[in-house]
Amino acid sequence: MGMEKEIKTLSHLFVTVFLWGFATMMVVPAITDVTMMALCPGLDECSLAIYLSGFQQAIIGLGTLVMMPVIGNLSDQYGRKAMLTLPLTLSIIPLAILAYRRSISFFYAYYALRTLTAMVCEGSINCLALAYVADNISERQRASAFGILLGVLSASFVCGTLAARFLSTTSAFQAATIVSMLAAAYMRVFLKDDVPNDDDDDLTRPIITEETEGVNQNESNSPVKIPVCKKIPSIRDLICLLRSSVTLSQAAVVAFFSGLSEGGMQASFLYFLKAQFHFNKNQFADLMLIAGLAGTISQLLFMPLLAPILGEAKLLSLGLFAACINMFICSISWSAWVIKIFFNKVFKLLLLSFITRKQISVHVLLLKILKSIFMQVPYATTAFSVLVVFATPSFRSIVSKQVGPNEQGKAQGCISGISSFANIVSPLIFSPLTALFLSKGAPFNFPGFSIMCIGLASMVAFIQSLMMSHTPASSKSQNQCCLA
């Protein structure tokens, strides 16, 4: 019953996150086709589109590396609601551009503004939502609550993808713009927020101030004079925060390699499908719909049941291991040459031992059937989403337990910043690698080589998760390393 009461306090946050995710996901299946039409009309393989998307991802990652800790720390001071207003408002602008027109000039305007606004928006809404949940949910129920939050986000992705499946590209961008505006308005009107240690209005007081407070109000025994963290944290502050807990230091490694893997898939996945299987907007939407539906069911139903039984540590490792297997299978199964070798060197030997030369047509028929089955691998491997989605809420729950209530925003922002740094590195590695192995000048014939390399990054995160210490920090007072 206590859990139900705590979850009810998050209802307006869930609606806000759902509306934002719905608007965001509605345009994702179409953006690859829009990019290809603007840069390489009439082609299914375009190195320029891959490089440009990778460059955009790297620049966005560089911006979010700086902005995530800042936004997280400011939300500790001024409240989650005040800081959520900024990314929710900025995310409307790029959508409105393509909703109006999708000519080459408007595409480049979208590209530039999307890059600039995503430096603030990319990841900040998730970061602030997680911090809001940590503010309102007890530690014992936090992993389940994180799972429900991300389950709601997955549900919004499913609904957004489903809408994209039936809407035209023009209608999708127009609807996404309207829903984004609705999300920002709903959040400002309905979401309740308690500003830590402050009763002033969020939006009327200055963001950057030099004030220091002398008393730590959270210690019930004896007030201790400590310096309050600067509103804009320095690199030294963040490093000090990570060093304050062995678990946080290990979590930073997991965040980096997990972010490297996710960023690699984001930079390469859709363009790979476009080049190899000539996927279009509807097929992208189908693929995302299956993955999103599996993730939603898992996070809303299985995660709350398994988290108290298995614990965050085991669920984290299970999710990362499933991600590794998913990528390795995809890397060797998407290519027609693998099918041919597999069939010719294994099945052919078995079949020829049982059939006569007159029945050789069976060989051709089975080859076609086998190829058809292997072509469905991208759809089949989405079943791994049921397990993969365990990783993020488990990981965030472990991080949240290492800091006190006044540092939730800073801790989540710091981890998001590390993931953003991985997103800078990831496209610099995997975008050229993907373009190279999809081209005719590949060193060897392995189109899925970049996907296998992405799987190796996920494997490193999995190994590190096995070595993590998951005990809560012994002291959760305000970080003593902060500079005066």
Tab-separated table of C-alpha atoms in Angstrom:
chain	number	residue	atom	x	y	z
A	1	MET	CA	0.000	0.000	0.000
A	2	GLY	CA	2.873	2.343	0.797
A	3	MET	CA	4.319	1.688	-2.616
A	4	GLU	CA	1.026	2.588	-4.288
A	5	LYS	CA	0.816	5.880	-2.399
A	6	GLU	CA	4.368	6.781	-3.363
A	7	ILE	CA	3.748	5.971	-7.030
A	8	LYS	CA	0.597	8.124	-7.058
A	9	THR	CA	2.701	11.165	-6.185
A	10	LEU	CA	4.533	10.647	-9.502
A	11	SER	CA	1.416	10.545	-11.712
A	12	HIS	CA	1.904	14.035	-13.201
A	13	LEU	CA	5.572	13.290	-13.866
A	14	PHE	CA	4.575	10.112	-15.694
A	15	VAL	CA	2.107	12.052	-17.884
A	16	THR	CA	4.762	14.669	-18.692
A	17	VAL	CA	7.364	12.050	-19.585
A	18	PHE	CA	4.837	10.103	-21.652
A	19	LEU	CA	3.825	13.142	-23.710
A	20	TRP	CA	7.438	14.148	-24.305
A	21	GLY	CA	8.483	10.620	-25.282
A	22	PHE	CA	5.452	10.269	-27.544
A	23	ALA	CA	6.361	13.461	-29.424
A	24	THR	CA	10.034	12.543	-29.655
A	25	MET	CA	9.510	9.016	-30.919
A	26	MET	CA	6.864	9.984	-33.437
A	27	VAL	CA	9.520	11.468	-35.762
A	28	VAL	CA	12.405	9.028	-35.214
A	29	PRO	CA	11.341	6.476	-37.890
A	30	ALA	CA	10.992	9.277	-40.443
A	31	ILE	CA	14.171	11.253	-39.755
A	32	THR	CA	16.444	8.740	-41.513
A	33	ASP	CA	14.397	9.011	-44.726
A	34	VAL	CA	14.243	12.814	-44.385
A	35	THR	CA	18.034	12.944	-44.007
A	36	MET	CA	18.621	10.626	-46.958
A	37	MET	CA	16.216	12.581	-49.165
A	38	ALA	CA	17.947	15.849	-48.319
A	39	LEU	CA	21.531	14.640	-48.701
A	40	CYS	CA	21.396	11.699	-51.132
A	41	PRO	CA	18.010	11.609	-52.882
A	42	GLY	CA	17.190	8.290	-54.515
A	43	LEU	CA	19.959	6.305	-52.759
A	44	ASP	CA	19.813	3.675	-50.018
A	45	GLU	CA	23.456	4.006	-48.945
A	46	CYS	CA	24.953	7.413	-48.191
A	47	SER	CA	28.248	7.857	-46.364
A	48	LEU	CA	27.610	11.611	-46.060
A	49	ALA	CA	24.432	10.998	-44.055
A	50	ILE	CA	26.255	8.586	-41.738
A	51	TYR	CA	29.156	10.985	-41.182
A	52	LEU	CA	26.874	13.997	-40.700
A	53	SER	CA	24.687	12.150	-38.193
A	54	GLY	CA	27.785	10.948	-36.360
A	55	PHE	CA	29.194	14.488	-36.259
A	56	GLN	CA	25.910	15.809	-34.878
A	57	GLN	CA	25.870	13.114	-32.218
A	58	ALA	CA	29.437	13.954	-31.189
A	59	ILE	CA	28.697	17.682	-30.891
A	60	ILE	CA	25.530	16.976	-28.906
A	61	GLY	CA	27.516	14.659	-26.652
A	62	LEU	CA	30.117	17.370	-26.065
A	63	GLY	CA	27.404	19.841	-25.089
A	64	THR	CA	25.564	17.449	-22.802
A	65	LEU	CA	28.859	16.459	-21.150
A	66	VAL	CA	29.028	20.019	-19.866
A	67	MET	CA	25.311	20.683	-19.386
A	68	MET	CA	24.106	17.516	-17.623
A	69	PRO	CA	26.051	18.048	-14.364
A	70	VAL	CA	25.163	21.748	-14.434
A	71	ILE	CA	21.437	21.127	-14.935
A	72	GLY	CA	21.426	18.343	-12.351
A	73	ASN	CA	23.198	20.507	-9.781
A	74	LEU	CA	20.945	23.519	-10.450
A	75	SER	CA	17.890	21.304	-10.018
A	76	ASP	CA	19.141	20.442	-6.514
A	77	GLN	CA	19.058	24.156	-5.743
A	78	TYR	CA	16.029	25.441	-7.659
A	79	GLY	CA	13.861	22.359	-8.065
A	80	ARG	CA	13.247	19.809	-10.798
A	81	LYS	CA	10.213	21.636	-12.182
A	82	ALA	CA	12.089	24.853	-12.920
A	83	MET	CA	14.856	23.045	-14.769
A	84	LEU	CA	12.467	20.745	-16.661
A	85	THR	CA	10.896	23.812	-18.245
A	86	LEU	CA	14.021	24.581	-20.268
A	87	PRO	CA	14.506	21.297	-22.197
A	88	LEU	CA	10.782	20.746	-22.694
A	89	THR	CA	10.470	24.192	-24.293
A	90	LEU	CA	13.614	23.987	-26.417
A	91	SER	CA	12.671	20.587	-27.839
A	92	ILE	CA	9.682	22.151	-29.610
A	93	ILE	CA	11.763	24.337	-31.960
A	94	PRO	CA	13.435	21.717	-34.246
A	95	LEU	CA	10.177	19.791	-34.627
A	96	ALA	CA	8.335	22.932	-35.687
A	97	ILE	CA	10.871	23.591	-38.473
A	98	LEU	CA	10.351	20.245	-40.214
A	99	ALA	CA	6.620	20.426	-39.495
A	100	TYR	CA	6.538	23.555	-41.643
A	101	ARG	CA	8.711	22.351	-44.546
A	102	ARG	CA	11.369	19.724	-45.307
A	103	SER	CA	13.319	21.270	-48.174
A	104	ILE	CA	17.126	21.184	-48.121
A	105	SER	CA	17.415	24.652	-46.579
A	106	PHE	CA	14.882	23.813	-43.866
A	107	PHE	CA	16.651	20.505	-43.220
A	108	TYR	CA	19.945	22.288	-42.553
A	109	ALA	CA	18.141	24.785	-40.308
A	110	TYR	CA	16.687	21.824	-38.412
A	111	TYR	CA	20.093	20.180	-38.277
A	112	ALA	CA	21.753	23.273	-36.763
A	113	LEU	CA	19.020	24.030	-34.229
A	114	ARG	CA	18.574	20.385	-33.308
A	115	THR	CA	22.298	20.209	-32.554
A	116	LEU	CA	22.189	23.322	-30.360
A	117	THR	CA	18.988	22.537	-28.474
A	118	ALA	CA	19.881	18.874	-27.942
A	119	MET	CA	22.944	19.971	-25.962
A	120	VAL	CA	20.448	20.960	-23.253
A	121	CYS	CA	17.556	18.596	-24.024
A	122	GLU	CA	19.351	15.320	-24.777
A	123	GLY	CA	19.248	13.269	-21.599
A	124	SER	CA	18.319	16.144	-19.277
A	125	ILE	CA	14.626	15.238	-19.116
A	126	ASN	CA	15.475	11.645	-18.148
A	127	CYS	CA	18.078	12.871	-15.670
A	128	LEU	CA	15.686	15.309	-13.966
A	129	ALA	CA	12.838	12.782	-13.964
A	130	LEU	CA	15.052	10.208	-12.249
A	131	ALA	CA	16.110	12.781	-9.658
A	132	TYR	CA	12.430	13.687	-9.085
A	133	VAL	CA	11.622	10.019	-8.472
A	134	ALA	CA	14.539	9.731	-6.036
A	135	ASP	CA	13.163	12.767	-4.157
A	136	ASN	CA	9.761	11.164	-3.643
A	137	ILE	CA	10.412	7.418	-3.344
A	138	SER	CA	12.105	5.558	-0.506
A	139	GLU	CA	15.331	3.669	-1.202
A	140	ARG	CA	13.687	0.278	-0.741
A	141	GLN	CA	11.199	0.933	-3.560
A	142	ARG	CA	13.438	3.085	-5.757
A	143	ALA	CA	14.542	0.430	-8.268
A	144	SER	CA	10.917	-0.537	-8.932
A	145	ALA	CA	9.926	3.127	-9.285
A	146	PHE	CA	12.763	3.759	-11.730
A	147	GLY	CA	11.597	0.733	-13.689
A	148	ILE	CA	8.030	2.061	-13.818
A	149	LEU	CA	9.264	5.488	-14.947
A	150	LEU	CA	11.291	3.985	-17.773
A	151	GLY	CA	8.380	1.663	-18.526
A	152	VAL	CA	6.144	4.708	-19.022
A	153	LEU	CA	8.833	6.159	-21.275
A	154	SER	CA	8.952	2.892	-23.244
A	155	ALA	CA	5.160	2.955	-23.526
A	156	SER	CA	5.366	6.464	-24.971
A	157	PHE	CA	7.920	5.195	-27.480
A	158	VAL	CA	5.561	2.383	-28.491
A	159	CYS	CA	2.631	4.768	-28.945
A	160	GLY	CA	4.788	7.312	-30.786
A	161	THR	CA	6.179	4.645	-33.093
A	162	LEU	CA	2.687	3.264	-33.709
A	163	ALA	CA	1.476	6.749	-34.615
A	164	ALA	CA	4.455	7.200	-36.969
A	165	ARG	CA	3.523	3.925	-38.640
A	166	PHE	CA	0.174	5.323	-39.789
A	167	LEU	CA	0.926	9.040	-40.185
A	168	SER	CA	2.591	10.655	-43.145
A	169	THR	CA	5.934	12.348	-42.568
A	170	THR	CA	4.340	15.801	-42.656
A	171	SER	CA	1.578	14.843	-40.218
A	172	ALA	CA	4.072	13.152	-37.888
A	173	PHE	CA	6.153	16.306	-37.448
A	174	GLN	CA	3.075	18.493	-37.039
A	175	ALA	CA	1.559	16.190	-34.421
A	176	ALA	CA	4.907	15.916	-32.599
A	177	THR	CA	5.151	19.704	-32.367
A	178	ILE	CA	1.669	20.001	-30.849
A	179	VAL	CA	2.250	17.197	-28.334
A	180	SER	CA	5.613	18.706	-27.290
A	181	MET	CA	3.874	22.008	-26.537
A	182	LEU	CA	1.214	20.132	-24.559
A	183	ALA	CA	3.890	18.343	-22.514
A	184	ALA	CA	5.558	21.613	-21.502
A	185	ALA	CA	2.220	23.242	-20.616
A	186	TYR	CA	1.020	20.210	-18.612
A	187	MET	CA	4.249	20.081	-16.623
A	188	ARG	CA	4.099	23.777	-15.700
A	189	VAL	CA	0.460	23.561	-14.601
A	190	PHE	CA	0.232	20.231	-12.786
A	191	LEU	CA	3.652	19.024	-11.645
A	192	LYS	CA	4.352	19.769	-7.986
A	193	ASP	CA	7.885	20.434	-6.873
A	194	ASP	CA	9.551	21.067	-3.532
A	195	VAL	CA	12.682	23.177	-3.851
A	196	PRO	CA	15.362	21.864	-1.485
A	197	ASN	CA	16.098	24.270	1.394
A	198	ASP	CA	14.347	27.171	-0.291
A	199	ASP	CA	10.882	28.653	-0.296
A	200	ASP	CA	11.487	31.269	-2.967
A	201	ASP	CA	9.933	31.207	-6.391
A	202	ASP	CA	11.976	29.077	-8.798
A	203	LEU	CA	11.884	31.500	-11.676
A	204	THR	CA	12.351	34.844	-9.870
A	205	ARG	CA	15.659	34.276	-8.105
A	206	PRO	CA	18.979	34.417	-9.963
A	207	ILE	CA	20.433	31.113	-11.175
A	208	ILE	CA	24.089	31.948	-10.546
A	209	THR	CA	24.872	33.298	-7.115
A	210	GLU	CA	27.887	33.500	-4.862
A	211	GLU	CA	26.006	32.869	-1.628
A	212	THR	CA	27.114	30.243	0.844
A	213	GLU	CA	25.080	28.683	3.570
A	214	GLY	CA	26.633	27.649	6.783
A	215	VAL	CA	24.394	25.055	8.356
A	216	ASN	CA	23.644	21.582	7.129
A	217	GLN	CA	19.937	21.190	7.914
A	218	ASN	CA	19.847	17.465	7.149
A	219	GLU	CA	21.943	16.405	10.138
A	220	SER	CA	19.604	15.912	13.086
A	221	ASN	CA	22.355	15.542	15.684
A	222	SER	CA	24.493	18.672	15.548
A	223	PRO	CA	24.597	21.306	12.833
A	224	VAL	CA	27.972	21.445	11.125
A	225	LYS	CA	29.325	24.406	9.207
A	226	ILE	CA	30.155	23.293	5.692
A	227	PRO	CA	30.487	25.123	2.412
A	228	VAL	CA	27.622	24.710	-0.038
A	229	CYS	CA	28.557	23.516	-3.536
A	230	LYS	CA	28.852	26.151	-6.171
A	231	LYS	CA	25.832	26.401	-8.397
A	232	ILE	CA	27.972	25.598	-11.462
A	233	PRO	CA	30.077	22.532	-10.560
A	234	SER	CA	33.641	22.296	-11.768
A	235	ILE	CA	35.384	19.194	-13.077
A	236	ARG	CA	37.132	18.932	-9.721
A	237	ASP	CA	33.768	18.853	-7.926
A	238	LEU	CA	32.520	16.025	-10.137
A	239	ILE	CA	35.709	14.009	-9.776
A	240	CYS	CA	35.493	14.468	-6.023
A	241	LEU	CA	31.895	13.230	-6.068
A	242	LEU	CA	32.891	10.092	-7.976
A	243	ARG	CA	35.790	9.445	-5.590
A	244	SER	CA	33.525	9.761	-2.575
A	245	SER	CA	32.271	6.215	-3.229
A	246	VAL	CA	33.939	3.180	-4.766
A	247	THR	CA	30.586	2.215	-6.256
A	248	LEU	CA	30.229	5.606	-7.949
A	249	SER	CA	33.705	5.239	-9.471
A	250	GLN	CA	32.829	1.811	-10.815
A	251	ALA	CA	29.449	3.108	-11.984
A	252	ALA	CA	31.256	5.759	-14.039
A	253	VAL	CA	33.079	3.003	-15.948
A	254	VAL	CA	29.828	1.121	-16.571
A	255	ALA	CA	28.145	4.352	-17.689
A	256	PHE	CA	30.932	5.121	-20.154
A	257	PHE	CA	31.054	1.750	-21.893
A	258	SER	CA	27.293	1.309	-21.810
A	259	GLY	CA	26.935	4.786	-23.320
A	260	LEU	CA	29.591	3.923	-25.895
A	261	SER	CA	27.541	0.902	-26.931
A	262	GLU	CA	24.217	2.737	-27.030
A	263	GLY	CA	25.727	5.645	-28.933
A	264	GLY	CA	27.255	3.271	-31.454
A	265	MET	CA	23.893	1.657	-32.159
A	266	GLN	CA	22.263	5.078	-32.434
A	267	ALA	CA	24.885	6.250	-34.933
A	268	SER	CA	24.941	3.088	-37.058
A	269	PHE	CA	21.867	0.931	-36.611
A	270	LEU	CA	19.255	2.551	-38.854
A	271	TYR	CA	21.710	3.375	-41.643
A	272	PHE	CA	22.928	-0.218	-41.566
A	273	LEU	CA	19.382	-1.505	-42.009
A	274	LYS	CA	18.793	1.017	-44.782
A	275	ALA	CA	21.894	-0.102	-46.685
A	276	GLN	CA	21.600	-3.855	-46.145
A	277	PHE	CA	17.852	-4.459	-46.257
A	278	HIS	CA	16.502	-1.241	-47.800
A	279	PHE	CA	14.337	-0.513	-44.754
A	280	ASN	CA	11.962	2.440	-44.990
A	281	LYS	CA	10.043	4.518	-42.427
A	282	ASN	CA	7.372	1.873	-41.883
A	283	GLN	CA	9.859	-0.933	-41.322
A	284	PHE	CA	11.862	1.212	-38.919
A	285	ALA	CA	8.620	1.897	-37.074
A	286	ASP	CA	7.734	-1.828	-36.948
A	287	LEU	CA	11.142	-2.693	-35.521
A	288	MET	CA	10.993	0.033	-32.876
A	289	LEU	CA	7.412	-0.888	-32.068
A	290	ILE	CA	8.317	-4.500	-31.259
A	291	ALA	CA	11.330	-3.479	-29.153
A	292	GLY	CA	9.386	-0.774	-27.345
A	293	LEU	CA	6.447	-3.053	-26.603
A	294	ALA	CA	8.735	-5.737	-25.182
A	295	GLY	CA	10.548	-3.143	-23.062
A	296	THR	CA	7.314	-1.612	-21.789
A	297	ILE	CA	5.868	-4.944	-20.647
A	298	SER	CA	9.150	-5.861	-18.989
A	299	GLN	CA	9.594	-2.586	-17.091
A	300	LEU	CA	5.976	-2.186	-15.994
A	301	LEU	CA	5.295	-5.835	-15.069
A	302	PHE	CA	8.506	-7.787	-14.554
A	303	MET	CA	10.799	-5.104	-13.117
A	304	PRO	CA	8.672	-4.315	-10.010
A	305	LEU	CA	8.391	-8.045	-9.305
A	306	LEU	CA	12.030	-9.020	-9.859
A	307	ALA	CA	13.774	-6.003	-8.288
A	308	PRO	CA	12.926	-6.921	-4.654
A	309	ILE	CA	13.810	-10.585	-5.283
A	310	LEU	CA	17.004	-10.411	-7.341
A	311	GLY	CA	18.210	-6.914	-6.459
A	312	GLU	CA	19.584	-4.166	-8.684
A	313	ALA	CA	23.035	-5.738	-9.016
A	314	LYS	CA	21.872	-8.953	-10.677
A	315	LEU	CA	19.340	-7.163	-12.875
A	316	LEU	CA	22.040	-4.756	-14.069
A	317	SER	CA	24.363	-7.589	-15.065
A	318	LEU	CA	21.508	-9.511	-16.679
A	319	GLY	CA	20.507	-6.518	-18.786
A	320	LEU	CA	24.051	-5.797	-19.957
A	321	PHE	CA	24.668	-9.467	-20.779
A	322	ALA	CA	21.486	-9.593	-22.876
A	323	ALA	CA	22.642	-6.480	-24.740
A	324	CYS	CA	25.963	-8.184	-25.576
A	325	ILE	CA	24.285	-11.314	-26.919
A	326	ASN	CA	21.822	-9.236	-28.930
A	327	MET	CA	24.573	-7.301	-30.704
A	328	PHE	CA	26.758	-10.335	-31.381
A	329	ILE	CA	23.862	-12.252	-32.936
A	330	CYS	CA	22.885	-9.270	-35.080
A	331	SER	CA	26.455	-8.718	-36.261
A	332	ILE	CA	26.768	-12.200	-37.762
A	333	SER	CA	23.192	-12.812	-38.851
A	334	TRP	CA	22.231	-9.734	-40.839
A	335	SER	CA	24.545	-10.470	-43.773
A	336	ALA	CA	23.605	-12.686	-46.697
A	337	TRP	CA	27.162	-14.021	-46.969
A	338	VAL	CA	26.885	-15.536	-43.481
A	339	ILE	CA	23.698	-17.309	-44.520
A	340	LYS	CA	25.362	-18.695	-47.631
A	341	ILE	CA	28.453	-19.928	-45.798
A	342	PHE	CA	26.383	-21.384	-42.976
A	343	PHE	CA	24.138	-23.206	-45.408
A	344	ASN	CA	26.760	-24.361	-47.895
A	345	LYS	CA	29.245	-25.669	-45.335
A	346	VAL	CA	26.852	-27.259	-42.857
A	347	PHE	CA	23.387	-27.905	-44.215
A	348	LYS	CA	24.545	-28.686	-47.715
A	349	LEU	CA	26.751	-31.532	-46.501
A	350	LEU	CA	23.892	-32.992	-44.494
A	351	LEU	CA	21.326	-32.607	-47.238
A	352	LEU	CA	23.487	-34.064	-50.005
A	353	SER	CA	24.037	-37.163	-47.939
A	354	PHE	CA	20.293	-37.841	-47.958
A	355	ILE	CA	18.996	-36.549	-51.291
A	356	THR	CA	19.743	-37.610	-54.831
A	357	ARG	CA	20.719	-35.387	-57.723
A	358	LYS	CA	17.124	-35.413	-58.945
A	359	GLN	CA	16.059	-33.820	-55.691
A	360	ILE	CA	18.554	-30.977	-55.914
A	361	SER	CA	15.662	-28.500	-56.257
A	362	VAL	CA	15.041	-29.114	-52.547
A	363	HIS	CA	18.461	-27.573	-51.921
A	364	VAL	CA	17.455	-24.381	-53.702
A	365	LEU	CA	14.107	-24.240	-51.925
A	366	LEU	CA	15.670	-24.675	-48.482
A	367	LEU	CA	18.268	-22.024	-49.285
A	368	LYS	CA	15.482	-19.532	-50.020
A	369	ILE	CA	13.612	-20.500	-46.861
A	370	LEU	CA	16.750	-20.193	-44.736
A	371	LYS	CA	17.595	-16.798	-46.217
A	372	SER	CA	14.045	-15.601	-45.527
A	373	ILE	CA	14.353	-16.717	-41.900
A	374	PHE	CA	17.707	-14.993	-41.394
A	375	MET	CA	16.353	-11.782	-42.919
A	376	GLN	CA	13.941	-11.630	-39.976
A	377	VAL	CA	16.773	-11.622	-37.417
A	378	PRO	CA	16.547	-7.854	-36.774
A	379	TYR	CA	12.938	-8.400	-35.721
A	380	ALA	CA	13.614	-11.574	-33.730
A	381	THR	CA	16.459	-10.082	-31.700
A	382	THR	CA	14.146	-7.367	-30.364
A	383	ALA	CA	12.988	-10.056	-27.909
A	384	PHE	CA	16.203	-9.333	-25.993
A	385	SER	CA	14.661	-5.958	-25.114
A	386	VAL	CA	12.739	-7.755	-22.356
A	387	LEU	CA	16.046	-8.214	-20.506
A	388	VAL	CA	18.077	-5.274	-21.841
A	389	VAL	CA	15.722	-2.717	-20.271
A	390	PHE	CA	16.597	-3.972	-16.771
A	391	ALA	CA	20.024	-2.331	-16.967
A	392	THR	CA	19.201	1.385	-16.867
A	393	PRO	CA	16.752	1.534	-13.904
A	394	SER	CA	18.936	-0.866	-11.885
A	395	PHE	CA	22.035	1.172	-12.614
A	396	ARG	CA	20.370	4.485	-11.757
A	397	SER	CA	18.984	3.045	-8.533
A	398	ILE	CA	22.452	1.912	-7.457
A	399	VAL	CA	23.822	5.401	-8.142
A	400	SER	CA	20.998	7.157	-6.286
A	401	LYS	CA	21.721	5.172	-3.117
A	402	GLN	CA	25.294	6.453	-2.978
A	403	VAL	CA	24.360	10.095	-2.335
A	404	GLY	CA	22.045	12.075	-0.096
A	405	PRO	CA	18.777	13.788	-1.049
A	406	ASN	CA	20.488	17.122	-1.763
A	407	GLU	CA	22.837	15.539	-4.317
A	408	GLN	CA	20.472	13.407	-6.383
A	409	GLY	CA	20.438	15.857	-9.282
A	410	LYS	CA	24.198	16.249	-9.230
A	411	ALA	CA	24.834	12.482	-9.122
A	412	GLN	CA	22.366	11.656	-11.896
A	413	GLY	CA	23.665	14.588	-13.940
A	414	CYS	CA	27.257	13.463	-13.463
A	415	ILE	CA	26.479	9.943	-14.683
A	416	SER	CA	24.487	11.367	-17.599
A	417	GLY	CA	27.471	13.573	-18.424
A	418	ILE	CA	29.751	10.547	-18.575
A	419	SER	CA	27.297	8.809	-20.885
A	420	SER	CA	27.265	11.958	-23.000
A	421	PHE	CA	31.058	11.882	-23.207
A	422	ALA	CA	30.736	8.319	-24.488
A	423	ASN	CA	28.358	9.690	-27.117
A	424	ILE	CA	31.134	12.026	-28.258
A	425	VAL	CA	33.607	9.195	-28.660
A	426	SER	CA	31.144	6.664	-30.065
A	427	PRO	CA	30.308	8.240	-33.455
A	428	LEU	CA	33.958	9.130	-33.983
A	429	ILE	CA	34.703	5.405	-33.831
A	430	PHE	CA	31.627	3.649	-35.162
A	431	SER	CA	30.358	6.012	-37.866
A	432	PRO	CA	33.523	5.712	-40.000
A	433	LEU	CA	33.687	1.994	-39.208
A	434	THR	CA	30.090	1.462	-40.339
A	435	ALA	CA	30.558	3.526	-43.495
A	436	LEU	CA	33.764	1.636	-44.319
A	437	PHE	CA	32.309	-1.868	-43.964
A	438	LEU	CA	29.129	-0.942	-45.829
A	439	SER	CA	31.146	0.368	-48.765
A	440	LYS	CA	32.752	-1.575	-51.593
A	441	GLY	CA	36.186	-0.722	-50.254
A	442	ALA	CA	35.822	-2.703	-47.010
A	443	PRO	CA	39.042	-4.490	-45.909
A	444	PHE	CA	37.087	-7.756	-45.692
A	445	ASN	CA	33.506	-8.806	-46.302
A	446	PHE	CA	31.849	-8.380	-42.916
A	447	PRO	CA	29.096	-5.715	-43.065
A	448	GLY	CA	28.203	-6.278	-39.400
A	449	PHE	CA	31.745	-5.750	-38.111
A	450	SER	CA	30.933	-2.383	-36.514
A	451	ILE	CA	27.959	-3.950	-34.685
A	452	MET	CA	30.260	-6.633	-33.276
A	453	CYS	CA	32.646	-3.943	-32.033
A	454	ILE	CA	29.706	-2.209	-30.346
A	455	GLY	CA	28.918	-5.527	-28.656
A	456	LEU	CA	32.480	-5.657	-27.302
A	457	ALA	CA	31.965	-2.270	-25.631
A	458	SER	CA	28.818	-3.604	-24.010
A	459	MET	CA	30.771	-6.671	-22.879
A	460	VAL	CA	33.256	-4.434	-21.016
A	461	ALA	CA	30.342	-2.757	-19.197
A	462	PHE	CA	28.961	-6.189	-18.298
A	463	ILE	CA	32.296	-7.380	-16.861
A	464	GLN	CA	32.660	-4.177	-14.823
A	465	SER	CA	29.123	-4.593	-13.460
A	466	LEU	CA	30.098	-7.984	-12.067
A	467	MET	CA	32.900	-6.347	-10.080
A	468	MET	CA	30.845	-3.451	-8.709
A	469	SER	CA	30.332	-2.998	-4.996
A	470	HIS	CA	26.626	-2.380	-4.405
A	471	THR	CA	26.576	-1.443	-0.726
A	472	PRO	CA	25.039	1.978	0.018
A	473	ALA	CA	27.429	4.749	0.995
A	474	SER	CA	28.051	4.932	4.720
A	475	SER	CA	27.691	8.711	4.819
A	476	LYS	CA	25.220	10.620	2.726
A	477	SER	CA	25.817	14.099	3.966
A	478	GLN	CA	26.571	16.854	1.532
A	479	ASN	CA	29.764	16.252	-0.394
A	480	GLN	CA	32.648	17.668	1.607
A	481	CYS	CA	34.831	18.084	-1.451
A	482	CYS	CA	32.817	20.991	-2.793
A	483	LEU	CA	34.725	24.200	-3.097
A	484	ALA	CA	33.780	27.267	-1.120
